[in-house]
Every structure is written in structure tokens, then in C-alpha cells.
C-alpha positions as YAML, in Angstrom:
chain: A
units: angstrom
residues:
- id: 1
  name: UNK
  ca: [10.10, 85.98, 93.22]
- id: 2
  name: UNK
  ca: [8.44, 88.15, 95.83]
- id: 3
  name: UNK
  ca: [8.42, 92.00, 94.38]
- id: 4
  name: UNK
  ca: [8.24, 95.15, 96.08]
- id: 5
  name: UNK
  ca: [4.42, 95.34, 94.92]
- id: 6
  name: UNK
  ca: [3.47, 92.04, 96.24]
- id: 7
  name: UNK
  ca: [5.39, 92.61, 99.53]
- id: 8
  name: UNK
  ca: [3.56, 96.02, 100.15]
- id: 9
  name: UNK
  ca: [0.23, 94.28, 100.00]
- id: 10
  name: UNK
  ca: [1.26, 91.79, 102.69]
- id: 11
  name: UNK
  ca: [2.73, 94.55, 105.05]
- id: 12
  name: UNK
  ca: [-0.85, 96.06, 104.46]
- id: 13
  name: UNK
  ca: [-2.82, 92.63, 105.25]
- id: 14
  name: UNK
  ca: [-0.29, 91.17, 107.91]
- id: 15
  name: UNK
  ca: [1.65, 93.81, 109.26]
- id: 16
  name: UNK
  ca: [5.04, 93.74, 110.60]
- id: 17
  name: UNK
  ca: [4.66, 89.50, 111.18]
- id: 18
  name: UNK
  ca: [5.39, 90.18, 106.98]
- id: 19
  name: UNK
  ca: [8.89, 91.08, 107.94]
- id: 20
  name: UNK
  ca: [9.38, 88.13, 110.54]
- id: 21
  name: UNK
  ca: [8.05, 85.93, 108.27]
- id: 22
  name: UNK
  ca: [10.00, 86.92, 104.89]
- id: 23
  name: UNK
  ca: [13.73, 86.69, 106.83]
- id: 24
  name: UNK
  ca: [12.61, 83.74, 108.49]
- id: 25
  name: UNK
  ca: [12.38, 81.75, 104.84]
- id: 26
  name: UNK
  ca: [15.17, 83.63, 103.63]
- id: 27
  name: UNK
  ca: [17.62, 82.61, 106.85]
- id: 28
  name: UNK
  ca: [16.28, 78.59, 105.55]
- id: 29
  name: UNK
  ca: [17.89, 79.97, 102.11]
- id: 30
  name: UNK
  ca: [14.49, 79.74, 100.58]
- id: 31
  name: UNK
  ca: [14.45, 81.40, 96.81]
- id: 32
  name: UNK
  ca: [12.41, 84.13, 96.09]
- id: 33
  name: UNK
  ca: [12.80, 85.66, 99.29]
- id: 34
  name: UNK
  ca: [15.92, 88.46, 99.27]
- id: 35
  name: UNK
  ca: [16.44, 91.06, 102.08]
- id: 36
  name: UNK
  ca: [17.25, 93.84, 99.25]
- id: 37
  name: UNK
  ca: [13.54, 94.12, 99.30]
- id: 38
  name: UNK
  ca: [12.16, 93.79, 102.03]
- id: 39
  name: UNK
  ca: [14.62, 95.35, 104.46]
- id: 40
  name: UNK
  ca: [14.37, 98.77, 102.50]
- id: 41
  name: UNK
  ca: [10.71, 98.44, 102.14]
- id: 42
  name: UNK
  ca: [10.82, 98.03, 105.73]
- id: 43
  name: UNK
  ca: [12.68, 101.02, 105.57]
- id: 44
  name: UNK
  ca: [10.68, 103.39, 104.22]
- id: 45
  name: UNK
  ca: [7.62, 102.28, 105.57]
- id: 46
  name: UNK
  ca: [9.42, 102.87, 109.05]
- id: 47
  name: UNK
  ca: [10.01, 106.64, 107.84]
- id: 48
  name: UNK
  ca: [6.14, 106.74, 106.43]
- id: 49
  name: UNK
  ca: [5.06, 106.23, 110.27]
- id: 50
  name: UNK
  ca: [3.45, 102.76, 109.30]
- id: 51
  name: UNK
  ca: [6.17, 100.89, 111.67]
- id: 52
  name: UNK
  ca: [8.66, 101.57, 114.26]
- id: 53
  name: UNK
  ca: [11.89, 101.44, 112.58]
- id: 54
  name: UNK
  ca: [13.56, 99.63, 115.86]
- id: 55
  name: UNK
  ca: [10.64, 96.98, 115.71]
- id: 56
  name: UNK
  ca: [11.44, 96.58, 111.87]
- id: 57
  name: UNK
  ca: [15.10, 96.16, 112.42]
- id: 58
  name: UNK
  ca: [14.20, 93.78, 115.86]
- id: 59
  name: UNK
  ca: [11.94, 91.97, 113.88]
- id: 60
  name: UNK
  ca: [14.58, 91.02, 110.39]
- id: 61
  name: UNK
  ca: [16.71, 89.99, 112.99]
- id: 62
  name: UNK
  ca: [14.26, 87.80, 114.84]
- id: 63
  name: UNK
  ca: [12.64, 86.25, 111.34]
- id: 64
  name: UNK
  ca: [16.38, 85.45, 110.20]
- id: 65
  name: UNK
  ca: [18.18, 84.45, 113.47]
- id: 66
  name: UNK
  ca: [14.94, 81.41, 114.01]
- id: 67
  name: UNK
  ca: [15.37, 80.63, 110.24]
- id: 68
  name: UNK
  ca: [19.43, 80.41, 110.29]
- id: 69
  name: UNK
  ca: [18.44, 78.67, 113.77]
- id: 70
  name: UNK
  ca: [16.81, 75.50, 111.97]
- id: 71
  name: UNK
  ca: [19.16, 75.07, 108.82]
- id: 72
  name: UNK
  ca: [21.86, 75.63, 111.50]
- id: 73
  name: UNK
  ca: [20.09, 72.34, 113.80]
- id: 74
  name: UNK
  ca: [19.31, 71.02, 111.23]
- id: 75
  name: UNK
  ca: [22.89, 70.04, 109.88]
- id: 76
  name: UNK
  ca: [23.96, 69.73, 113.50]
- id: 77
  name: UNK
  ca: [22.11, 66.98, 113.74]
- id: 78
  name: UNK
  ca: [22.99, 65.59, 110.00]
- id: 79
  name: UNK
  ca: [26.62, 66.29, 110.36]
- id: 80
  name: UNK
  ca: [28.89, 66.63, 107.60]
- id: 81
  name: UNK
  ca: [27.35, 64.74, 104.87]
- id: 82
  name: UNK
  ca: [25.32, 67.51, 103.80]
- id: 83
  name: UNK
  ca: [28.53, 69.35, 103.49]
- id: 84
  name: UNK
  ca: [30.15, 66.29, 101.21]
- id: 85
  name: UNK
  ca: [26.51, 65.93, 99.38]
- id: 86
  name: UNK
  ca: [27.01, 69.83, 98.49]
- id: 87
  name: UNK
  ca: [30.56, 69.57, 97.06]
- id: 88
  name: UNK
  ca: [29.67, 66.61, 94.96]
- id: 89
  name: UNK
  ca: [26.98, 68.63, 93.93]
- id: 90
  name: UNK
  ca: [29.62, 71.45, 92.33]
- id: 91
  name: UNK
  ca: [32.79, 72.75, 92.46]
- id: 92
  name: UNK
  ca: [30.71, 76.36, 93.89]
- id: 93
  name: UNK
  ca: [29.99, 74.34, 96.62]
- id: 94
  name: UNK
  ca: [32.80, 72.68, 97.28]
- id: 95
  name: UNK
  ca: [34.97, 76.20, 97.28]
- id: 96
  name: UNK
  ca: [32.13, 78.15, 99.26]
- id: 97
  name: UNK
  ca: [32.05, 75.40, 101.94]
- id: 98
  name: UNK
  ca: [36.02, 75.85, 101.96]
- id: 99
  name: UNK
  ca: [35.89, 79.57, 102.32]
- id: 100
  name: UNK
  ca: [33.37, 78.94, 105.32]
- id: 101
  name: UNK
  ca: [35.24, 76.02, 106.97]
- id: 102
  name: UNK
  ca: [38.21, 78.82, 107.28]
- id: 103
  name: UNK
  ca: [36.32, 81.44, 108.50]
- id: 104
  name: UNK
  ca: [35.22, 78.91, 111.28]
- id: 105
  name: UNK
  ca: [38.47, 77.81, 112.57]
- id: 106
  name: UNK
  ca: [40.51, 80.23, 111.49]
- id: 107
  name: UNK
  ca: [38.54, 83.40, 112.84]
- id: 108
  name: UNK
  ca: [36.41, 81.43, 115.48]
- id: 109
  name: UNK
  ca: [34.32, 83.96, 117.65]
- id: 110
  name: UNK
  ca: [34.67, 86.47, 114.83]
- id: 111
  name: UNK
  ca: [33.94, 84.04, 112.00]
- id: 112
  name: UNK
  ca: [29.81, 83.84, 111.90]
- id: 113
  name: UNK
  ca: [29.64, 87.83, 112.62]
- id: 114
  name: UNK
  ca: [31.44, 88.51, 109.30]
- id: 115
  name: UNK
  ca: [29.92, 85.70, 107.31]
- id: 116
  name: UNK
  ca: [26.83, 87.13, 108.54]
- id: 117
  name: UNK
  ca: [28.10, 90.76, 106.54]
- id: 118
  name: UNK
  ca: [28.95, 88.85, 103.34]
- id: 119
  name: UNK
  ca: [26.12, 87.87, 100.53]
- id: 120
  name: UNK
  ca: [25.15, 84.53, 99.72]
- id: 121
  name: UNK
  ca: [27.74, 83.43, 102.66]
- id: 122
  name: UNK
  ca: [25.53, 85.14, 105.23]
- id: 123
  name: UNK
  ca: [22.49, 82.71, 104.19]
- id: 124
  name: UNK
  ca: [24.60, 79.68, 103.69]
- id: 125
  name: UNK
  ca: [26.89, 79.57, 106.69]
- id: 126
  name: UNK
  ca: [24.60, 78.24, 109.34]
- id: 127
  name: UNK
  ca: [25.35, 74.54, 107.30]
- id: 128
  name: UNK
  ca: [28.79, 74.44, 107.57]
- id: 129
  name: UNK
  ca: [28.56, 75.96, 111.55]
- id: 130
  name: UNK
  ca: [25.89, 73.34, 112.52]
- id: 131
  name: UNK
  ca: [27.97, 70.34, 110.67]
- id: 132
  name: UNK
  ca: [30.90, 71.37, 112.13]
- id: 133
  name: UNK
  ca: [29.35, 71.81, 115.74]
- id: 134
  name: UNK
  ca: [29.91, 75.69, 116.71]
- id: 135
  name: UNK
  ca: [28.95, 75.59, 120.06]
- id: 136
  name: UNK
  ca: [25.00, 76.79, 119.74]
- id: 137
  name: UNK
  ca: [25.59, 80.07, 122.32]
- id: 138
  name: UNK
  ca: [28.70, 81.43, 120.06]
- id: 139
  name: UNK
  ca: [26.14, 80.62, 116.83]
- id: 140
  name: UNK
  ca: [23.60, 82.79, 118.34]
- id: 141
  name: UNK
  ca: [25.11, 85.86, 119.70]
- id: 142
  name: UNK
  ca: [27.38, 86.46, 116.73]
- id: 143
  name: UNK
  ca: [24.81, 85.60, 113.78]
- id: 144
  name: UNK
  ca: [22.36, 87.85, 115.53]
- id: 145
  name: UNK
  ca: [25.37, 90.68, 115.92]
- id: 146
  name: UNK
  ca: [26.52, 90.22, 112.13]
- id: 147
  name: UNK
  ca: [22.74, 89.98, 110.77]
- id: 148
  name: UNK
  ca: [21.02, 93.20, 112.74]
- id: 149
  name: UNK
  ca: [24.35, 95.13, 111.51]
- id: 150
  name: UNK
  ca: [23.39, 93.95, 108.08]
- id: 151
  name: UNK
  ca: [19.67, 94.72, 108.68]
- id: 152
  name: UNK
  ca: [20.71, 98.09, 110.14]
- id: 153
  name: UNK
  ca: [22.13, 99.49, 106.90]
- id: 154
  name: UNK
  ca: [19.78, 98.04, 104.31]
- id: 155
  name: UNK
  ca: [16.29, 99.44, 106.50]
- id: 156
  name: UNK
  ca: [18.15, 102.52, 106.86]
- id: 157
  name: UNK
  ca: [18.70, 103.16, 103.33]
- id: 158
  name: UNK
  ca: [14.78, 102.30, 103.09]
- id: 159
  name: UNK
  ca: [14.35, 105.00, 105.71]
- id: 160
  name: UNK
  ca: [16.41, 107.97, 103.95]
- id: 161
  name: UNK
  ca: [14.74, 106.71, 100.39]
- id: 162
  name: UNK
  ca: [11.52, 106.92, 102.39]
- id: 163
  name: UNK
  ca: [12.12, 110.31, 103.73]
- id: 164
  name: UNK
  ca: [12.24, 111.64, 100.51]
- id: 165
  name: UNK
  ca: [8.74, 109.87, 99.37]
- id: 166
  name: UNK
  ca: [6.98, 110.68, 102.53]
- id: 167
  name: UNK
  ca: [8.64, 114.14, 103.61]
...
């Protein structure tokens, strides 16, 4: 698990590429990689002057949209038995994937943005959209809306705890 200590030394060896990085294995739902960290570290290294705080909002967005964009092409091109693999797997599964197959037909435009505003979901939902072909442009443009909302209020709450440190 990647703590606030370890991430800190990468800003300070790799700069804000630490950021792009970090979402992008956390949009492929790697482990050890959770945007409670490093979006308020972002945050409050924004409100220390180290970074812009629009380049570190532009860049969780970037790092988690081209992750989300592979595990989404990824079952596209798979299809649904990575869905039917996962609900063998555990009933979890099998009542997550059902929560996100409604969102996607039931809510369609709507449905990515808000699974993009809900945890765990927001990671996961780019394998039930790609198996059950969302058109890629409607994939995009509302996962990017729903994720820099999300990335919005966790590297602002960086930013006001990072006021108080630096200020």
C-alpha cells in the first residue's frame, strides 16, 4: 500500500507525472493505489506552491480517464464473459455488476457520470460499460465529467488542509 510518506518522495523525484501515474493504476483497479491519498496530497502540495492546483486536478483526471480507458477496451473487446467469470467468482460481484448493468440502461447518458461519484463503483464500472458496448464517445465525456468532479473535491480538501500547514 502506497502511504502518504512514500508518495511525497515520488512527487519530490518525479513531479506531477506521480499524480498521472498513481490514477492511471488506480483507474486499471490496481491495489495499493487509492485516490484518498494522493488527491489530497495533491492538494496541499497545490496550496504549498509546489504545483498548480488546475494541473493537479487536469492531471488525476488524465492518469484515471487512460487507465478506466484500457480496463474499459479491454472488456470491450472480451465481452461479457469477464462479467459471468466475476459473478461466479462471488455473489459481491454478481450484485455489483447488477447495480452497474442498471445504472447503464436505466440512466444511460447519466449512468457513468454518477458511477464515476460512487466508491469502489467508480473504479469498477468501466467492465461492465466496455462488455456491454457504451458507445466509446458517451464513455469518455461522462467518466471524465464524473471523475474531475470527484477529483475536484478530494484535491480541494488537500488544498484547505494545506492552507493551514503552509499559511
Amino acid at each position: 500500500m502506497l502511504d502518504q510518506a512514500a508518495l511525497l518522495e515520488l512527487f519530490a523525484r518525479y513531479g506531477v507525472m506521480t499524480i498521472v501515474v498513481v490514477m492511471f493504476l488506480e483507474g486499471l483497479n490496481c491495489p495499493g493505489f487509492p485516490a484518498g491519498i494522493i488527491l489530497p496530497t495533491a492538494g496541499a502540495l497545490a496550496a504549498g506552491g509546489e504545483i498548480p492546483i488546475w494541473l493537479a486536478i487536469a492531471a488525476a483526471t488524465a492518469g484515471g480517464l487512460l487507465g478506466s480507458t484500457v480496463l474499459y477496451g479491454v472488456s470491450y473487446a472480451v465481452g461479457e464473459p469477464i462479467i459471468h467469470w466475476m459473478e461466479r467468482k462471488s455473489e459481491k460481484a454478481r450484485k455489483l455488476n447488477d447495480r452497474c448493468r442498471e445504472l447503464i440502461f436505466r440512466k444511460k447518458a447519466h449512468s457513468l457520470f454518477i458511477a464515476r461519484l460512487i466508491p469502489v463503483l467508480r473504479t469498477l464500472i468501466a467492465i461492465p460499460a466496455g462488455a456491454y458496448r457504451v458507445p466509446v464517445s458517451r464513455f469518455l465525456t461522462m467518466s471524465a465529467g464524473g471523475m474531475a468532479c470527484w477529483n475536484v473535491v478530494f484535491i480541494a480538501v488537500g488544498y484547505l488542509v494545506g492552507i493551514g500547514i503552509w499559511g
